[in-house]
């Protein structure tokens, strides 16, 4: 009887120990699950911020390209004003279509060009625009 009782107590201790191990294991798994969720959130946030960063970079590149194009068109127009406007006013040379389109589509730019050209050159440019 004493042996049976000691065996029962030992078995109960073993069951309690195994139960404690299982509970500790479950807590560890739960902790790993929580940690994994945190890592996943971090990855998603990192990916989202990277996507946003790339969108901003793309927008910046587009703006730079647009500014460069406008600057090139403006430079071409200034060159045309200096070299070809007098001929155009006399009917020798037509205003290039791209520059004509730029002047007609952007009235603010057109006004700036006319102001920059000044006097006689501005009058010749106006004649060239109205002739085309």
C-alpha positions in Angstrom: 0.0 0.0 0.0 2.8 2.4 0.9 4.5 1.6 -2.4 1.4 2.2 -4.3 0.8 5.5 -2.5 4.4 6.6 -3.3 4.0 5.6 -6.9 0.8 7.6 -7.1 2.4 10.6 -5.6 5.4 10.3 -8.0 3.0 9.9 -10.9 1.0 12.9 -9.8 4.3 14.9 -9.6 5.3 13.7 -13.0 1.8 14.7 -14.5 2.1 18.1 -12.8 5.6 18.6 -14.2 4.5 17.6 -17.7 1.5 19.9 -17.4 3.8 22.8 -16.4 6.1 22.0 -19.3 3.1 21.9 -21.7 1.9 25.3 -20.4 5.4 26.8 -20.6 5.6 25.5 -24.2 2.2 27.0 -25.1 3.3 30.4 -23.6 6.5 30.2 -25.7 4.5 29.4 -28.8 2.1 32.2 -28.1 5.1 34.6 -27.6 6.6 33.5 -30.9 3.2 34.0 -32.6 3.1 37.6 -31.2 6.7 38.2 -32.2 5.9 36.9 -35.7 2.9 39.2 -36.0 5.2 42.1 -35.0 7.7 41.1 -37.6 5.0 40.9 -40.2 3.7 44.3 -39.3 7.2 45.7 -39.5 7.7 44.2 -42.9 4.4 45.6 -44.1 5.1 49.1 -42.7 8.6 49.0 -44.2 7.2 47.9 -47.6 4.6 50.6 -47.4 7.1 53.3 -46.6 9.4 52.1 -49.4 6.5 52.2 -51.8 5.7 55.7 -50.7 9.4 56.7 -51.0 9.5 55.3 -54.5 6.3 57.2 -55.5 7.8 60.4 -54.2 11.0 59.7 -56.1 9.0 59.0 -59.3 7.1 62.2 -58.8 10.3 64.2 -58.3 11.8 62.6 -61.5 8.7 63.5 -63.5 8.8 67.1 -62.2 12.5 67.3 -63.1 11.8 66.0 -66.6 9.0 68.5 -67.0 11.1 71.3 -65.8 13.9 70.3 -68.1 11.6 70.0 -71.1 10.1 73.4 -70.3 13.6 74.9 -69.9 14.7 73.4 -73.2 11.6 74.7 -75.0 12.1 78.1 -73.4 15.8 78.1 -74.4 14.8 77.1 -78.0 12.3 79.9 -78.1 14.8 82.4 -76.8 17.3 81.3 -79.5 14.6 81.6 -82.1 13.7 85.1 -80.9 17.3 86.2 -81.1 18.1 84.5 -84.4 15.0 83.9 -86.4 12.3 86.3 -85.2 13.6 89.1 -87.4 13.5 86.8 -90.4 10.0 85.5 -89.4 8.7 89.0 -89.2 9.9 89.5 -92.7 8.3 86.3 -93.8 11.5 84.4 -94.3 11.2 81.9 -91.5 8.2 80.4 -89.8 7.9 79.9 -86.0 8.6 76.2 -85.3 5.4 74.3 -84.5 6.6 73.2 -81.0 7.4 76.7 -80.0 4.2 78.1 -81.6 2.2 75.5 -79.6 4.1 76.5 -76.4 3.4 80.2 -76.8 -0.2 79.6 -77.7 -0.9 77.2 -74.8 0.9 79.1 -72.1 -0.3 82.7 -72.0 1.8 83.6 -68.9 4.9 82.3 -70.7 3.9 84.2 -73.9 3.6 87.4 -71.9 7.0 86.8 -70.3 8.5 86.2 -73.7 7.0 89.4 -75.1 8.2 91.4 -72.1 11.7 89.9 -72.4 11.8 90.5 -76.1 10.8 94.2 -75.7 10.1 96.8 -78.4 10.6 96.0 -82.0 11.5 92.4 -81.4 8.3 91.9 -79.5 6.3 93.4 -82.4 8.1 91.1 -84.8 7.3 88.1 -82.6 3.7 89.1 -82.5 3.6 89.4 -86.3 5.2 85.9 -86.6 2.6 84.5 -84.2 -0.4 86.0 -85.9 0.9 85.0 -89.3 0.9 81.3 -88.4 
